[in-house]
Short mmCIF file of C-alpha atoms and ligand atoms in Angstrom, two decimals:
data_model
loop_
_atom_site.label_atom_id
_atom_site.label_comp_id
_atom_site.label_asym_id
_atom_site.label_seq_id
_atom_site.Cartn_x
_atom_site.Cartn_y
_atom_site.Cartn_z
CA UNK A 1 0.00 0.00 0.00
CA UNK A 2 1.42 3.38 -1.01
CA UNK A 3 1.05 6.73 0.78
CA UNK A 4 -1.41 7.89 -1.95
CA UNK A 5 -4.10 5.69 -0.42
CA UNK A 6 -4.00 7.66 2.79
CA UNK A 7 -4.66 11.08 1.21
CA UNK A 8 -8.48 10.83 1.38
CA UNK A 9 -10.14 13.59 3.44
CA UNK A 10 -10.23 12.80 7.11
CA UNK A 11 -12.44 14.78 9.49
CA UNK A 12 -13.23 17.37 6.79
CA UNK A 13 -9.57 18.19 6.34
CA UNK A 14 -8.28 18.14 2.77
CA UNK A 15 -4.63 18.51 1.90
CA UNK A 16 -3.83 21.37 -0.50
CA UNK A 17 -1.95 19.13 -2.94
CA UNK A 18 -5.07 16.90 -3.30
CA UNK A 19 -7.45 19.84 -3.64
CA UNK A 20 -5.69 21.33 -6.63
CA UNK A 21 -6.27 18.62 -9.32
CA UNK A 22 -9.97 18.39 -8.35
CA UNK A 23 -10.34 22.14 -8.92
CA UNK A 24 -8.58 21.88 -12.25
CA UNK A 25 -10.94 19.14 -13.42
CA UNK A 26 -13.98 21.19 -12.36
CA UNK A 27 -12.76 24.20 -14.31
CA UNK A 28 -12.18 22.06 -17.39
CA UNK A 29 -15.68 20.62 -17.20
CA UNK A 30 -17.23 24.04 -16.68
CA UNK A 31 -15.50 25.42 -19.78
CA UNK A 32 -16.64 22.42 -21.84
CA UNK A 33 -20.24 23.05 -20.80
CA UNK A 34 -19.86 26.76 -21.63
CA UNK A 35 -18.71 25.85 -25.15
CA UNK A 36 -21.89 23.77 -25.81
CA UNK A 37 -24.40 25.53 -28.11
CA UNK A 38 -27.28 26.89 -26.09
CA UNK A 39 -30.93 26.88 -27.18
CA UNK A 40 -32.91 30.02 -26.35
CA UNK A 41 -36.00 29.44 -24.26
CA UNK A 42 -38.66 30.14 -26.93
CA UNK A 43 -36.84 27.98 -29.47
CA UNK A 44 -36.61 25.19 -26.91
CA UNK A 45 -40.36 25.33 -26.36
CA UNK A 46 -40.99 25.28 -30.12
CA UNK A 47 -38.70 22.28 -30.50
CA UNK A 48 -40.33 20.27 -27.75
CA UNK A 49 -43.78 21.14 -29.14
CA UNK A 50 -42.63 19.85 -32.53
CA UNK A 51 -41.36 16.58 -31.11
CA UNK A 52 -44.58 16.20 -29.15
CA UNK A 53 -46.59 16.73 -32.35
CA UNK A 54 -44.40 14.24 -34.25
CA UNK A 55 -44.97 11.66 -31.51
CA UNK A 56 -48.70 12.34 -31.45
CA UNK A 57 -48.88 11.99 -35.25
CA UNK A 58 -47.13 8.63 -34.89
CA UNK A 59 -49.71 7.48 -32.38
CA UNK A 60 -52.54 8.60 -34.68
CA UNK A 61 -51.03 6.82 -37.69
CA UNK A 62 -50.55 3.62 -35.68
CA UNK A 63 -54.09 3.88 -34.31
CA UNK A 64 -55.49 4.45 -37.80
CA UNK A 65 -53.56 1.46 -39.11
CA UNK A 66 -54.92 -0.73 -36.34
CA UNK A 67 -58.50 0.43 -37.05
CA UNK A 68 -57.89 -0.35 -40.75
CA UNK A 69 -56.65 -3.84 -39.77
CA UNK A 70 -59.72 -4.41 -37.63
CA UNK A 71 -62.11 -3.21 -40.34
CA UNK A 72 -60.74 -5.72 -42.83
CA UNK A 73 -62.94 -8.63 -43.85
CA UNK A 74 -62.27 -11.53 -41.54
CA UNK A 75 -61.45 -15.11 -42.32
CA UNK A 76 -62.17 -17.47 -39.42
CA UNK A 77 -62.48 -14.30 -37.33
CA UNK A 78 -58.94 -13.14 -38.18
CA UNK A 79 -58.57 -9.85 -40.12
CA UNK A 80 -57.57 -10.51 -43.73
CA UNK A 81 -54.20 -8.69 -43.60
CA UNK A 82 -53.13 -10.70 -40.56
CA UNK A 83 -54.46 -13.88 -42.17
CA UNK A 84 -52.48 -13.08 -45.34
CA UNK A 85 -49.33 -12.76 -43.24
CA UNK A 86 -50.07 -16.05 -41.47
CA UNK A 87 -50.45 -17.67 -44.87
CA UNK A 88 -47.20 -16.15 -46.11
CA UNK A 89 -45.52 -17.58 -43.00
CA UNK A 90 -47.13 -20.94 -43.67
CA UNK A 91 -45.96 -21.01 -47.28
CA UNK A 92 -42.42 -20.23 -46.13
CA UNK A 93 -42.55 -23.09 -43.61
CA UNK A 94 -44.09 -25.56 -46.04
CA UNK A 95 -41.38 -24.79 -48.62
CA UNK A 96 -38.80 -26.03 -46.11
CA UNK A 97 -38.12 -29.74 -45.70
CA UNK A 98 -40.43 -31.31 -43.09
CA UNK A 99 -39.07 -30.70 -39.64
CA UNK A 100 -39.46 -33.13 -36.79
CA UNK A 101 -39.92 -32.26 -33.15
CA UNK A 102 -37.69 -33.87 -30.51
CA UNK A 103 -38.66 -37.26 -29.14
CA UNK A 104 -37.93 -38.48 -25.63
CA UNK A 105 -37.31 -41.68 -23.67
CA UNK A 106 -40.43 -43.50 -22.49
CA UNK A 107 -39.08 -43.10 -18.93
CA UNK A 108 -39.40 -39.30 -19.30
CA UNK A 109 -43.14 -39.46 -20.01
CA UNK A 110 -45.88 -38.88 -17.45
CA UNK A 111 -49.67 -39.37 -17.72
CA UNK A 112 -51.32 -36.41 -19.44
CA UNK A 113 -54.04 -34.40 -17.70
CA UNK A 114 -57.56 -34.21 -19.11
CA UNK A 115 -58.14 -30.99 -21.04
CA UNK A 116 -61.37 -30.33 -22.94
CA UNK A 117 -64.29 -32.72 -23.22
CA UNK A 118 -66.19 -31.19 -26.14
CA UNK A 119 -67.74 -33.99 -28.19
CA UNK A 120 -67.22 -36.55 -25.41
CA UNK A 121 -70.60 -36.24 -23.69
CA UNK A 122 -72.02 -39.58 -24.87
CA UNK A 123 -70.80 -42.86 -23.39
CA UNK A 124 -68.40 -44.61 -25.70
CA UNK A 125 -68.76 -48.30 -26.64
CA UNK A 126 -65.22 -49.17 -27.69
CA UNK A 127 -66.13 -52.61 -29.07
CA UNK A 128 -69.02 -51.27 -31.14
CA UNK A 129 -67.19 -48.11 -32.24
CA UNK A 130 -66.72 -47.47 -35.96
CA UNK A 131 -65.26 -44.57 -37.93
CA UNK A 132 -66.56 -43.30 -41.27
CA UNK A 133 -63.99 -42.49 -43.96
CA UNK A 134 -65.30 -40.06 -46.60
CA UNK A 135 -63.81 -39.04 -49.95
CA UNK A 136 -63.47 -35.50 -51.33
CA UNK A 137 -66.68 -35.74 -53.40
CA UNK A 138 -68.79 -36.66 -50.39
CA UNK A 139 -68.59 -40.38 -51.12
CA UNK A 140 -68.35 -42.94 -48.33
CA UNK A 141 -65.01 -44.72 -48.77
CA UNK A 142 -65.11 -47.02 -45.77
CA UNK A 143 -66.49 -47.75 -42.32
CA UNK A 144 -63.68 -49.05 -40.13
CA UNK A 145 -63.55 -50.62 -36.68
CA UNK A 146 -60.67 -50.66 -34.23
CA UNK A 147 -59.00 -53.74 -35.73
CA UNK A 148 -58.07 -51.70 -38.83
CA UNK A 149 -55.92 -49.39 -36.69
CA UNK A 150 -54.59 -52.21 -34.50
CA UNK A 151 -53.44 -54.11 -37.61
CA UNK A 152 -51.34 -51.19 -38.93
CA UNK A 153 -47.67 -50.98 -37.81
CA UNK A 154 -47.70 -49.85 -34.17
CA UNK A 155 -45.43 -46.96 -33.17
CA UNK A 156 -44.40 -45.32 -29.93
CA UNK A 157 -44.30 -41.54 -29.98
CA UNK A 158 -42.89 -39.84 -26.88
CA UNK A 159 -43.21 -36.11 -27.44
CA UNK A 160 -44.03 -32.83 -25.76
CA UNK A 161 -47.76 -32.21 -26.10
CA UNK A 162 -48.30 -28.44 -26.02
CA UNK A 163 -51.60 -26.87 -25.12
CA UNK A 164 -52.39 -23.37 -26.34
CA UNK A 165 -53.41 -22.54 -22.76
CA UNK A 166 -49.75 -22.62 -21.72
CA UNK A 167 -49.02 -26.07 -20.28
CA UNK A 168 -47.16 -28.95 -21.85
CA UNK A 169 -46.51 -32.59 -21.01
CA UNK A 170 -44.02 -35.22 -22.16
CA UNK A 171 -46.51 -37.85 -23.27
CA UNK A 172 -46.09 -41.43 -24.45
CA UNK A 173 -48.56 -42.13 -27.27
CA UNK A 174 -48.97 -45.46 -29.05
CA UNK A 175 -50.80 -46.26 -32.26
CA UNK A 176 -50.59 -46.07 -36.05
CA UNK A 177 -49.18 -43.29 -38.21
CA UNK A 178 -51.88 -41.41 -40.07
CA UNK A 179 -49.71 -41.88 -43.19
CA UNK A 180 -49.95 -45.69 -42.85
CA UNK A 181 -53.74 -45.44 -42.57
CA UNK A 182 -53.87 -43.01 -45.51
CA UNK A 183 -52.05 -45.53 -47.75
CA UNK A 184 -55.31 -47.55 -47.87
CA UNK A 185 -57.08 -44.68 -49.67
CA UNK A 186 -54.23 -42.77 -51.38
CA UNK A 187 -55.10 -44.01 -54.89
CA UNK A 188 -58.78 -43.19 -54.50
CA UNK A 189 -58.39 -39.68 -53.10
CA UNK A 190 -55.39 -38.50 -55.17
CA UNK A 191 -53.79 -35.12 -54.43
CA UNK A 192 -56.35 -33.99 -51.92
CA UNK A 193 -55.10 -31.00 -49.85
CA UNK A 194 -57.02 -31.36 -46.56
CA UNK A 195 -58.41 -33.79 -44.02
CA UNK A 196 -61.25 -32.94 -41.63
CA UNK A 197 -61.95 -35.04 -38.54
CA UNK A 198 -65.02 -34.99 -36.28
CA UNK A 199 -66.23 -36.58 -33.06
CA UNK A 200 -69.14 -39.05 -33.52
CA UNK A 201 -71.62 -36.38 -32.30
CA UNK A 202 -70.03 -33.67 -34.53
CA UNK A 203 -69.51 -31.29 -31.61
CA UNK A 204 -65.69 -31.11 -31.95
CA UNK A 205 -64.01 -30.97 -35.34
CA UNK A 206 -60.56 -30.14 -36.66
CA UNK A 207 -59.03 -29.43 -40.07
CA UNK A 208 -55.54 -30.48 -41.12
CA UNK A 209 -53.47 -29.73 -44.21
CA UNK A 210 -52.39 -32.96 -45.90
CA UNK A 211 -48.62 -32.42 -45.39
CA UNK A 212 -49.02 -32.05 -41.63
CA UNK A 213 -51.31 -35.03 -41.19
CA UNK A 214 -49.01 -37.25 -43.31
CA UNK A 215 -45.99 -36.20 -41.22
CA UNK A 216 -44.41 -39.29 -39.61
CA UNK A 217 -44.99 -37.79 -36.15
CA UNK A 218 -48.77 -37.55 -36.63
CA UNK A 219 -50.27 -40.57 -34.90
CA UNK A 220 -53.75 -42.06 -34.78
CA UNK A 221 -53.30 -42.90 -31.13
CA UNK A 222 -54.89 -45.93 -29.45
CA UNK A 223 -52.79 -45.78 -26.28
CA UNK A 224 -51.43 -43.25 -23.81
CA UNK A 225 -48.84 -44.07 -21.11
CA UNK A 226 -48.88 -47.71 -22.22
CA UNK A 227 -52.64 -48.22 -21.71
CA UNK A 228 -55.63 -48.10 -24.07
CA UNK A 229 -56.97 -44.52 -24.15
CA UNK A 230 -59.31 -43.63 -21.29
CA UNK A 231 -62.69 -42.21 -22.47
CA UNK A 232 -61.74 -38.68 -21.36
CA UNK A 233 -58.50 -38.91 -23.38
CA UNK A 234 -60.40 -39.86 -26.52
CA UNK A 235 -61.09 -43.63 -26.47
CA UNK A 236 -60.84 -45.47 -28.65
CA UNK A 237 -58.97 -43.31 -31.21
CA UNK A 238 -57.54 -39.77 -31.27
CA UNK A 239 -54.80 -37.77 -32.96
CA UNK A 240 -51.40 -37.01 -31.39
CA UNK A 241 -48.57 -34.78 -32.64
CA UNK A 242 -45.72 -32.60 -31.35
CA UNK A 243 -45.99 -30.32 -34.40
CA UNK A 244 -49.30 -28.61 -33.71
CA UNK A 245 -50.99 -27.33 -30.59
CA UNK A 246 -53.18 -29.72 -28.60
CA UNK A 247 -56.38 -28.18 -30.02
CA UNK A 248 -55.70 -30.09 -33.26
CA UNK A 249 -55.35 -33.47 -31.52
CA UNK A 250 -59.02 -34.41 -31.65
CA UNK A 251 -60.17 -37.00 -29.12
CA UNK A 252 -62.67 -39.76 -30.08
CA UNK A 253 -62.60 -39.63 -33.88
CA UNK A 254 -65.90 -40.58 -35.56
CA UNK A 255 -65.32 -39.26 -39.09
CA UNK A 256 -62.21 -38.85 -41.25
CA UNK A 257 -63.03 -36.81 -44.35
CA UNK A 258 -60.71 -35.93 -47.26
CA UNK A 259 -61.62 -32.51 -48.68
CA UNK A 260 -60.69 -30.06 -51.44
CA UNK A 261 -61.79 -27.10 -49.30
CA UNK A 262 -60.26 -26.14 -45.98
CA UNK A 263 -62.37 -28.03 -43.41
CA UNK A 264 -64.18 -26.33 -40.54
CA UNK A 265 -62.21 -26.20 -37.32
CA UNK A 266 -63.73 -25.70 -33.88
CA UNK A 267 -61.01 -23.43 -32.47
CA UNK A 268 -60.23 -21.62 -35.75
CA UNK A 269 -63.89 -20.52 -35.65
CA UNK A 270 -63.06 -19.05 -32.24
CA UNK A 271 -60.16 -16.95 -33.59
CA UNK A 272 -57.24 -19.33 -33.09
CA UNK A 273 -54.87 -19.81 -36.01
CA UNK A 274 -56.23 -22.50 -38.37
CA UNK A 275 -52.82 -24.18 -38.72
CA UNK A 276 -51.94 -23.96 -35.01
CA UNK A 277 -48.44 -25.07 -36.04
CA UNK A 278 -45.44 -25.38 -33.75
N1 LIG B 1 -63.05 -34.13 -28.70
C1 LIG B 1 -62.18 -33.25 -28.16
N2 LIG B 1 -60.86 -33.33 -28.46
C2 LIG B 1 -59.98 -32.46 -27.91
C3 LIG B 1 -60.41 -31.42 -27.04
C4 LIG B 1 -61.80 -31.36 -26.73
O1 LIG B 1 -62.28 -30.48 -25.99
N3 LIG B 1 -62.65 -32.29 -27.32
N4 LIG B 1 -59.47 -30.55 -26.48
C5 LIG B 1 -58.17 -30.44 -27.16
C6 LIG B 1 -57.15 -29.78 -26.35
S1 LIG B 1 -57.26 -28.10 -26.15
C7 LIG B 1 -56.07 -30.45 -25.84
S2 LIG B 1 -54.78 -29.65 -25.08
C8 LIG B 1 -56.00 -31.92 -25.90
C9 LIG B 1 -55.88 -32.47 -24.50
O2 LIG B 1 -55.85 -33.88 -24.52
P1 LIG B 1 -55.93 -34.64 -23.14
O3 LIG B 1 -57.25 -34.28 -22.49
O4 LIG B 1 -55.81 -36.09 -23.45
O5 LIG B 1 -54.79 -34.11 -22.30
O6 LIG B 1 -57.15 -32.49 -26.52
C10 LIG B 1 -57.64 -31.79 -27.63
N5 LIG B 1 -58.67 -32.58 -28.24
MO1 LIG B 2 -55.21 -27.47 -25.49
#
């Protein structure tokens, strides 16, 4: 430790040789401030009024833009300009090679909570359950029972199920890929762009674009956490995916319909994004 460290003021006493450089620095600073251009009072007021007006104009323009957005025609309850942007985003994503979400070890999975029971009011008879398969011209292609799905290659899918309400769960699904099921009808339906799915009572319904539903991580699930689906989780058959929000994973499928037009979607009709992609 040098003597310099002991030159701090003690009991209000300041040594002369310490005082001097501080004074010098103060003088320097004062002269720098004096050299700064000064703004006369009236000019200052005019300037600040101008910047206030510029700011206010900005707020008005932004407000007007927002009103214009809101007055646009809506599509599924979403203003057209915003919908157009969503569709531009979607076309960018779909031009990229199909992405896959991470998959996890079965040991990381936990039972999923029950969320949403729309379309599940009636009791379900798993043994008597059938699902209608309809073609894009309204024709009935097939009526299938559970054995059709049980006989397809069985897959495990351990993924993060994400709900739009803000929770997620590492879930172990088991069942058949939608793409393996689709192979039964691919020749008949051709290049159809959409699939709509409904509960047997029609109360819950979802629409999927064909690329997303044919993605290898889109499962027609028969099992959750190693057990056949419980009624409240969609027995006997539901969708599962890590690539769209939970709203698209319809529980208790009663109808699978190939369509040329974008199918109705329960939550898109309530202002959620139709794709609900992740
Ligand atoms: N038939 C039907 N399917 C549905 C719903 C619903 O209300 N009815 N809710 C959806 C939502 S928002 C989520 S997050 C998942 C939840 O599935 P889980 O109850 O098995 O956790 O199911 C989806 N599928
Ligand atoms: Mo959800």
